mmCIF file with all atom_site columns, C-alpha atoms in Angstrom:
data_model
loop_
_atom_site.group_PDB
_atom_site.id
_atom_site.type_symbol
_atom_site.label_atom_id
_atom_site.label_alt_id
_atom_site.label_comp_id
_atom_site.label_asym_id
_atom_site.label_entity_id
_atom_site.label_seq_id
_atom_site.pdbx_PDB_ins_code
_atom_site.Cartn_x
_atom_site.Cartn_y
_atom_site.Cartn_z
_atom_site.occupancy
_atom_site.B_iso_or_equiv
_atom_site.pdbx_formal_charge
_atom_site.auth_seq_id
_atom_site.auth_comp_id
_atom_site.auth_asym_id
_atom_site.auth_atom_id
_atom_site.pdbx_PDB_model_num
ATOM 1   C CA . MET A 1 1   ? 26.163  197.823 73.329  1.00 0.00 ? 1   MET A CA 1
ATOM 2   C CA . PHE A 1 2   ? 26.834  201.895 73.459  1.00 0.00 ? 2   PHE A CA 1
ATOM 3   C CA . LYS A 1 3   ? 27.487  201.630 77.323  1.00 0.00 ? 3   LYS A CA 1
ATOM 4   C CA . LYS A 1 4   ? 29.943  198.799 76.633  1.00 0.00 ? 4   LYS A CA 1
ATOM 5   C CA . ALA A 1 5   ? 31.637  200.806 74.104  1.00 0.00 ? 5   ALA A CA 1
ATOM 6   C CA . LEU A 1 6   ? 31.636  204.207 76.221  1.00 0.00 ? 6   LEU A CA 1
ATOM 7   C CA . LEU A 1 7   ? 33.121  201.954 79.407  1.00 0.00 ? 7   LEU A CA 1
ATOM 8   C CA . GLY A 1 8   ? 35.494  200.031 77.041  1.00 0.00 ? 8   GLY A CA 1
ATOM 9   C CA . ALA A 1 9   ? 36.960  203.560 75.742  1.00 0.00 ? 9   ALA A CA 1
ATOM 10  C CA . THR A 1 10  ? 36.784  205.280 79.232  1.00 0.00 ? 10  THR A CA 1
ATOM 11  C CA . LEU A 1 11  ? 38.925  202.392 80.545  1.00 0.00 ? 11  LEU A CA 1
ATOM 12  C CA . ALA A 1 12  ? 41.476  202.813 77.978  1.00 0.00 ? 12  ALA A CA 1
ATOM 13  C CA . LEU A 1 13  ? 41.662  206.132 78.473  1.00 0.00 ? 13  LEU A CA 1
ATOM 14  C CA . ALA A 1 14  ? 42.503  206.159 82.431  1.00 0.00 ? 14  ALA A CA 1
ATOM 15  C CA . LEU A 1 15  ? 45.147  203.100 81.672  1.00 0.00 ? 15  LEU A CA 1
ATOM 16  C CA . LEU A 1 16  ? 46.709  205.645 79.349  1.00 0.00 ? 16  LEU A CA 1
ATOM 17  C CA . ALA A 1 17  ? 46.759  208.316 81.747  1.00 0.00 ? 17  ALA A CA 1
ATOM 18  C CA . ALA A 1 18  ? 48.008  206.332 84.044  1.00 0.00 ? 18  ALA A CA 1
ATOM 19  C CA . ALA A 1 19  ? 50.871  204.768 82.271  1.00 0.00 ? 19  ALA A CA 1
ATOM 20  C CA . ARG A 1 20  ? 51.894  208.461 81.088  1.00 0.00 ? 20  ARG A CA 1
ATOM 21  C CA . ALA A 1 21  ? 51.548  209.607 84.660  1.00 0.00 ? 21  ALA A CA 1
ATOM 22  C CA . GLU A 1 22  ? 54.336  207.083 85.676  1.00 0.00 ? 22  GLU A CA 1
ATOM 23  C CA . ALA A 1 23  ? 55.953  207.572 82.729  1.00 0.00 ? 23  ALA A CA 1
ATOM 24  C CA . GLN A 1 24  ? 56.465  211.354 83.906  1.00 0.00 ? 24  GLN A CA 1
ATOM 25  C CA . THR A 1 25  ? 57.102  210.375 87.213  1.00 0.00 ? 25  THR A CA 1
ATOM 26  C CA . GLN A 1 26  ? 60.176  207.809 86.401  1.00 0.00 ? 26  GLN A CA 1
ATOM 27  C CA . SER A 1 27  ? 63.164  208.612 87.132  1.00 0.00 ? 27  SER A CA 1
ATOM 28  C CA . HIS A 1 28  ? 66.144  207.670 84.285  1.00 0.00 ? 28  HIS A CA 1
ATOM 29  C CA . ILE A 1 29  ? 69.019  205.665 85.289  1.00 0.00 ? 29  ILE A CA 1
ATOM 30  C CA . PHE A 1 30  ? 72.312  205.742 83.036  1.00 0.00 ? 30  PHE A CA 1
ATOM 31  C CA . PRO A 1 31  ? 74.673  202.985 83.787  1.00 0.00 ? 31  PRO A CA 1
ATOM 32  C CA . VAL A 1 32  ? 78.341  204.188 83.120  1.00 0.00 ? 32  VAL A CA 1
ATOM 33  C CA . THR A 1 33  ? 81.943  202.376 83.030  1.00 0.00 ? 33  THR A CA 1
ATOM 34  C CA . ALA A 1 34  ? 85.839  203.779 83.226  1.00 0.00 ? 34  ALA A CA 1
ATOM 35  C CA . ALA A 1 35  ? 88.850  201.816 83.171  1.00 0.00 ? 35  ALA A CA 1
ATOM 36  C CA . SER A 1 36  ? 92.439  203.075 83.527  1.00 0.00 ? 36  SER A CA 1
ATOM 37  C CA . GLY A 1 37  ? 93.617  201.022 80.520  1.00 0.00 ? 37  GLY A CA 1
ATOM 38  C CA . ASN A 1 38  ? 97.016  199.010 81.154  1.00 0.00 ? 38  ASN A CA 1
ATOM 39  C CA . VAL A 1 39  ? 99.825  201.308 82.804  1.00 0.00 ? 39  VAL A CA 1
ATOM 40  C CA . ALA A 1 40  ? 103.255 200.410 83.735  1.00 0.00 ? 40  ALA A CA 1
ATOM 41  C CA . ALA A 1 41  ? 104.862 202.320 86.837  1.00 0.00 ? 41  ALA A CA 1
ATOM 42  C CA . ALA A 1 42  ? 102.303 204.674 86.529  1.00 0.00 ? 42  ALA A CA 1
ATOM 43  C CA . ALA A 1 43  ? 99.331  206.135 87.938  1.00 0.00 ? 43  ALA A CA 1
ATOM 44  C CA . ALA A 1 44  ? 96.420  204.451 87.051  1.00 0.00 ? 44  ALA A CA 1
ATOM 45  C CA . ILE A 1 45  ? 92.997  206.389 86.913  1.00 0.00 ? 45  ILE A CA 1
ATOM 46  C CA . ALA A 1 46  ? 89.362  205.913 86.133  1.00 0.00 ? 46  ALA A CA 1
ATOM 47  C CA . THR A 1 47  ? 86.580  208.622 86.055  1.00 0.00 ? 47  THR A CA 1
ATOM 48  C CA . LEU A 1 48  ? 83.126  207.860 86.172  1.00 0.00 ? 48  LEU A CA 1
ATOM 49  C CA . PRO A 1 49  ? 81.857  211.162 84.170  1.00 0.00 ? 49  PRO A CA 1
ATOM 50  C CA . ALA A 1 50  ? 80.240  214.100 85.606  1.00 0.00 ? 50  ALA A CA 1
ATOM 51  C CA . ALA A 1 51  ? 77.139  215.014 83.586  1.00 0.00 ? 51  ALA A CA 1
ATOM 52  C CA . GLN A 1 52  ? 74.674  218.114 83.506  1.00 0.00 ? 52  GLN A CA 1
ATOM 53  C CA . GLY A 1 53  ? 71.615  217.659 85.943  1.00 0.00 ? 53  GLY A CA 1
ATOM 54  C CA . LEU A 1 54  ? 72.721  214.488 87.029  1.00 0.00 ? 54  LEU A CA 1
ATOM 55  C CA . THR A 1 55  ? 74.199  212.893 90.375  1.00 0.00 ? 55  THR A CA 1
ATOM 56  C CA . THR A 1 56  ? 76.864  210.062 89.263  1.00 0.00 ? 56  THR A CA 1
ATOM 57  C CA . PHE A 1 57  ? 76.694  206.744 91.513  1.00 0.00 ? 57  PHE A CA 1
ATOM 58  C CA . ILE A 1 58  ? 79.481  204.050 92.048  1.00 0.00 ? 58  ILE A CA 1
ATOM 59  C CA . SER A 1 59  ? 78.686  200.611 92.648  1.00 0.00 ? 59  SER A CA 1
ATOM 60  C CA . GLY A 1 60  ? 82.239  199.331 92.621  1.00 0.00 ? 60  GLY A CA 1
ATOM 61  C CA . PHE A 1 61  ? 85.622  199.110 91.385  1.00 0.00 ? 61  PHE A CA 1
ATOM 62  C CA . GLU A 1 62  ? 88.467  196.987 90.711  1.00 0.00 ? 62  GLU A CA 1
ATOM 63  C CA . ILE A 1 63  ? 92.314  197.175 90.846  1.00 0.00 ? 63  ILE A CA 1
ATOM 64  C CA . THR A 1 64  ? 94.454  194.753 89.543  1.00 0.00 ? 64  THR A CA 1
ATOM 65  C CA . ALA A 1 65  ? 98.212  194.591 89.026  1.00 0.00 ? 65  ALA A CA 1
ATOM 66  C CA . SER A 1 66  ? 101.526 192.232 88.479  1.00 0.00 ? 66  SER A CA 1
ATOM 67  C CA . GLY A 1 67  ? 104.364 193.406 91.037  1.00 0.00 ? 67  GLY A CA 1
ATOM 68  C CA . ALA A 1 68  ? 107.234 195.117 90.595  1.00 0.00 ? 68  ALA A CA 1
ATOM 69  C CA . THR A 1 69  ? 110.934 195.135 91.438  1.00 0.00 ? 69  THR A CA 1
ATOM 70  C CA . SER A 1 70  ? 110.481 195.507 95.014  1.00 0.00 ? 70  SER A CA 1
ATOM 71  C CA . ALA A 1 71  ? 107.465 194.769 97.179  1.00 0.00 ? 71  ALA A CA 1
ATOM 72  C CA . SER A 1 72  ? 105.382 197.829 98.163  1.00 0.00 ? 72  SER A CA 1
ATOM 73  C CA . CYS A 1 73  ? 102.072 199.351 99.232  1.00 0.00 ? 73  CYS A CA 1
ATOM 74  C CA . VAL A 1 74  ? 100.281 202.163 98.073  1.00 0.00 ? 74  VAL A CA 1
ATOM 75  C CA . ASN A 1 75  ? 96.799  204.231 99.013  1.00 0.00 ? 75  ASN A CA 1
ATOM 76  C CA . ALA A 1 76  ? 94.188  204.322 95.966  1.00 0.00 ? 76  ALA A CA 1
ATOM 77  C CA . THR A 1 77  ? 91.581  206.415 96.471  1.00 0.00 ? 77  THR A CA 1
ATOM 78  C CA . VAL A 1 78  ? 87.990  206.885 95.345  1.00 0.00 ? 78  VAL A CA 1
ATOM 79  C CA . ALA A 1 79  ? 87.289  210.699 95.191  1.00 0.00 ? 79  ALA A CA 1
ATOM 80  C CA . GLY A 1 80  ? 84.535  212.810 94.569  1.00 0.00 ? 80  GLY A CA 1
ATOM 81  C CA . LEU A 1 81  ? 81.756  211.444 96.912  1.00 0.00 ? 81  LEU A CA 1
ATOM 82  C CA . VAL A 1 82  ? 79.314  212.421 99.137  1.00 0.00 ? 82  VAL A CA 1
ATOM 83  C CA . SER A 1 83  ? 80.823  211.448 102.120 1.00 0.00 ? 83  SER A CA 1
ATOM 84  C CA . GLY A 1 84  ? 84.374  212.558 101.145 1.00 0.00 ? 84  GLY A CA 1
ATOM 85  C CA . SER A 1 85  ? 87.314  210.483 99.574  1.00 0.00 ? 85  SER A CA 1
ATOM 86  C CA . LEU A 1 86  ? 87.843  206.790 100.861 1.00 0.00 ? 86  LEU A CA 1
ATOM 87  C CA . THR A 1 87  ? 91.318  205.014 100.841 1.00 0.00 ? 87  THR A CA 1
ATOM 88  C CA . TYR A 1 88  ? 92.488  201.588 100.155 1.00 0.00 ? 88  TYR A CA 1
ATOM 89  C CA . THR A 1 89  ? 95.640  200.051 100.546 1.00 0.00 ? 89  THR A CA 1
ATOM 90  C CA . PHE A 1 90  ? 97.048  198.160 97.540  1.00 0.00 ? 90  PHE A CA 1
ATOM 91  C CA . CYS A 1 91  ? 100.210 195.887 97.953  1.00 0.00 ? 91  CYS A CA 1
ATOM 92  C CA . VAL A 1 92  ? 102.290 194.215 95.328  1.00 0.00 ? 92  VAL A CA 1
ATOM 93  C CA . PRO A 1 93  ? 104.784 191.747 95.650  1.00 0.00 ? 93  PRO A CA 1
ATOM 94  C CA . ALA A 1 94  ? 108.499 191.710 94.595  1.00 0.00 ? 94  ALA A CA 1
ATOM 95  C CA . GLY A 1 95  ? 108.959 190.050 91.129  1.00 0.00 ? 95  GLY A CA 1
ATOM 96  C CA . VAL A 1 96  ? 108.132 191.944 87.924  1.00 0.00 ? 96  VAL A CA 1
ATOM 97  C CA . THR A 1 97  ? 106.203 188.615 86.634  1.00 0.00 ? 97  THR A CA 1
ATOM 98  C CA . ALA A 1 98  ? 104.439 188.173 90.199  1.00 0.00 ? 98  ALA A CA 1
ATOM 99  C CA . GLU A 1 99  ? 100.472 188.608 90.489  1.00 0.00 ? 99  GLU A CA 1
ATOM 100 C CA . ALA A 1 100 ? 99.035  191.018 93.152  1.00 0.00 ? 100 ALA A CA 1
ATOM 101 C CA . PRO A 1 101 ? 95.945  190.116 94.561  1.00 0.00 ? 101 PRO A CA 1
ATOM 102 C CA . ALA A 1 102 ? 93.019  191.995 93.193  1.00 0.00 ? 102 ALA A CA 1
ATOM 103 C CA . LEU A 1 103 ? 91.025  194.467 95.077  1.00 0.00 ? 103 LEU A CA 1
ATOM 104 C CA . ILE A 1 104 ? 87.438  194.185 94.174  1.00 0.00 ? 104 ILE A CA 1
ATOM 105 C CA . VAL A 1 105 ? 85.092  196.651 96.026  1.00 0.00 ? 105 VAL A CA 1
ATOM 106 C CA . ASN A 1 106 ? 81.325  196.712 95.816  1.00 0.00 ? 106 ASN A CA 1
ATOM 107 C CA . PHE A 1 107 ? 79.250  199.274 97.087  1.00 0.00 ? 107 PHE A CA 1
ATOM 108 C CA . ASN A 1 108 ? 75.904  198.304 98.499  1.00 0.00 ? 108 ASN A CA 1
ATOM 109 C CA . PRO A 1 109 ? 73.765  200.742 98.086  1.00 0.00 ? 109 PRO A CA 1
ATOM 110 C CA . PRO A 1 110 ? 75.846  202.846 95.570  1.00 0.00 ? 110 PRO A CA 1
ATOM 111 C CA . VAL A 1 111 ? 77.709  205.781 96.784  1.00 0.00 ? 111 VAL A CA 1
ATOM 112 C CA . PRO A 1 112 ? 76.478  209.204 95.307  1.00 0.00 ? 112 PRO A CA 1
ATOM 113 C CA . ALA A 1 113 ? 78.987  211.886 93.956  1.00 0.00 ? 113 ALA A CA 1
ATOM 114 C CA . ALA A 1 114 ? 79.595  214.996 96.104  1.00 0.00 ? 114 ALA A CA 1
ATOM 115 C CA . SER A 1 115 ? 76.871  216.820 94.331  1.00 0.00 ? 115 SER A CA 1
ATOM 116 C CA . VAL A 1 116 ? 75.226  216.979 91.098  1.00 0.00 ? 116 VAL A CA 1
ATOM 117 C CA . ASN A 1 117 ? 77.064  217.284 87.922  1.00 0.00 ? 117 ASN A CA 1
ATOM 118 C CA . THR A 1 118 ? 80.548  215.683 89.922  1.00 0.00 ? 118 THR A CA 1
ATOM 119 C CA . ALA A 1 119 ? 82.613  213.096 88.685  1.00 0.00 ? 119 ALA A CA 1
ATOM 120 C CA . ILE A 1 120 ? 84.008  210.413 90.792  1.00 0.00 ? 120 ILE A CA 1
ATOM 121 C CA . THR A 1 121 ? 87.766  209.141 90.427  1.00 0.00 ? 121 THR A CA 1
ATOM 122 C CA . VAL A 1 122 ? 89.545  206.275 91.295  1.00 0.00 ? 122 VAL A CA 1
ATOM 123 C CA . THR A 1 123 ? 92.986  206.281 91.346  1.00 0.00 ? 123 THR A CA 1
ATOM 124 C CA . LEU A 1 124 ? 95.833  203.882 91.729  1.00 0.00 ? 124 LEU A CA 1
ATOM 125 C CA . PRO A 1 125 ? 99.068  205.729 92.239  1.00 0.00 ? 125 PRO A CA 1
ATOM 126 C CA . SER A 1 126 ? 102.537 203.760 90.478  1.00 0.00 ? 126 SER A CA 1
ATOM 127 C CA . LEU A 1 127 ? 103.405 200.763 91.722  1.00 0.00 ? 127 LEU A CA 1
ATOM 128 C CA . GLY A 1 128 ? 106.990 201.655 91.374  1.00 0.00 ? 128 GLY A CA 1
ATOM 129 C CA . ALA A 1 129 ? 109.786 200.683 89.346  1.00 0.00 ? 129 ALA A CA 1
ATOM 130 C CA . GLY A 1 130 ? 109.693 197.139 87.390  1.00 0.00 ? 130 GLY A CA 1
ATOM 131 C CA . ASN A 1 131 ? 105.702 197.475 87.519  1.00 0.00 ? 131 ASN A CA 1
ATOM 132 C CA . THR A 1 132 ? 104.189 196.621 83.844  1.00 0.00 ? 132 THR A CA 1
ATOM 133 C CA . ASN A 1 133 ? 101.032 195.929 84.452  1.00 0.00 ? 133 ASN A CA 1
ATOM 134 C CA . ALA A 1 134 ? 98.258  197.981 86.670  1.00 0.00 ? 134 ALA A CA 1
ATOM 135 C CA . THR A 1 135 ? 94.731  198.365 85.917  1.00 0.00 ? 135 THR A CA 1
ATOM 136 C CA . VAL A 1 136 ? 91.734  200.254 87.264  1.00 0.00 ? 136 VAL A CA 1
ATOM 137 C CA . ALA A 1 137 ? 88.003  199.784 86.479  1.00 0.00 ? 137 ALA A CA 1
ATOM 138 C CA . THR A 1 138 ? 84.896  201.470 87.730  1.00 0.00 ? 138 THR A CA 1
ATOM 139 C CA . HIS A 1 139 ? 81.291  201.059 87.354  1.00 0.00 ? 139 HIS A CA 1
ATOM 140 C CA . GLY A 1 140 ? 77.870  202.858 88.105  1.00 0.00 ? 140 GLY A CA 1
ATOM 141 C CA . PHE A 1 141 ? 75.330  204.993 86.989  1.00 0.00 ? 141 PHE A CA 1
ATOM 142 C CA . GLN A 1 142 ? 73.688  208.617 86.917  1.00 0.00 ? 142 GLN A CA 1
ATOM 143 C CA . GLN A 1 143 ? 70.436  209.142 87.582  1.00 0.00 ? 143 GLN A CA 1
#
């Protein structure tokens, strides 16, 4: 009986030690999101924040907008990345109530920031006169 109790206690301690070691080596992942809110004829900017001692990763972004007085194309950028900035062309139709096709980009695997404690920013320049709706949303995590 004593041997069974001792064996059970030893097994419990071994499992506890293994669980504690795993918990200490697990990295923590913190989800982050950002959005520009709706802007009219101005730059829409969404920034995944920097965090002390952590690296920010972007897993994707979305850009939506309505048209403008004149059709145009602008260059949206993703800055602060380990590989340098990325550029995407985004076009809007003529007509302030017309809908522009959404730009939806997913990164698989997620792309890290250039270094620890560095923000990642997605910027959509102004879409011009007459534009009343432009939004940028981005999502990722910090580790």
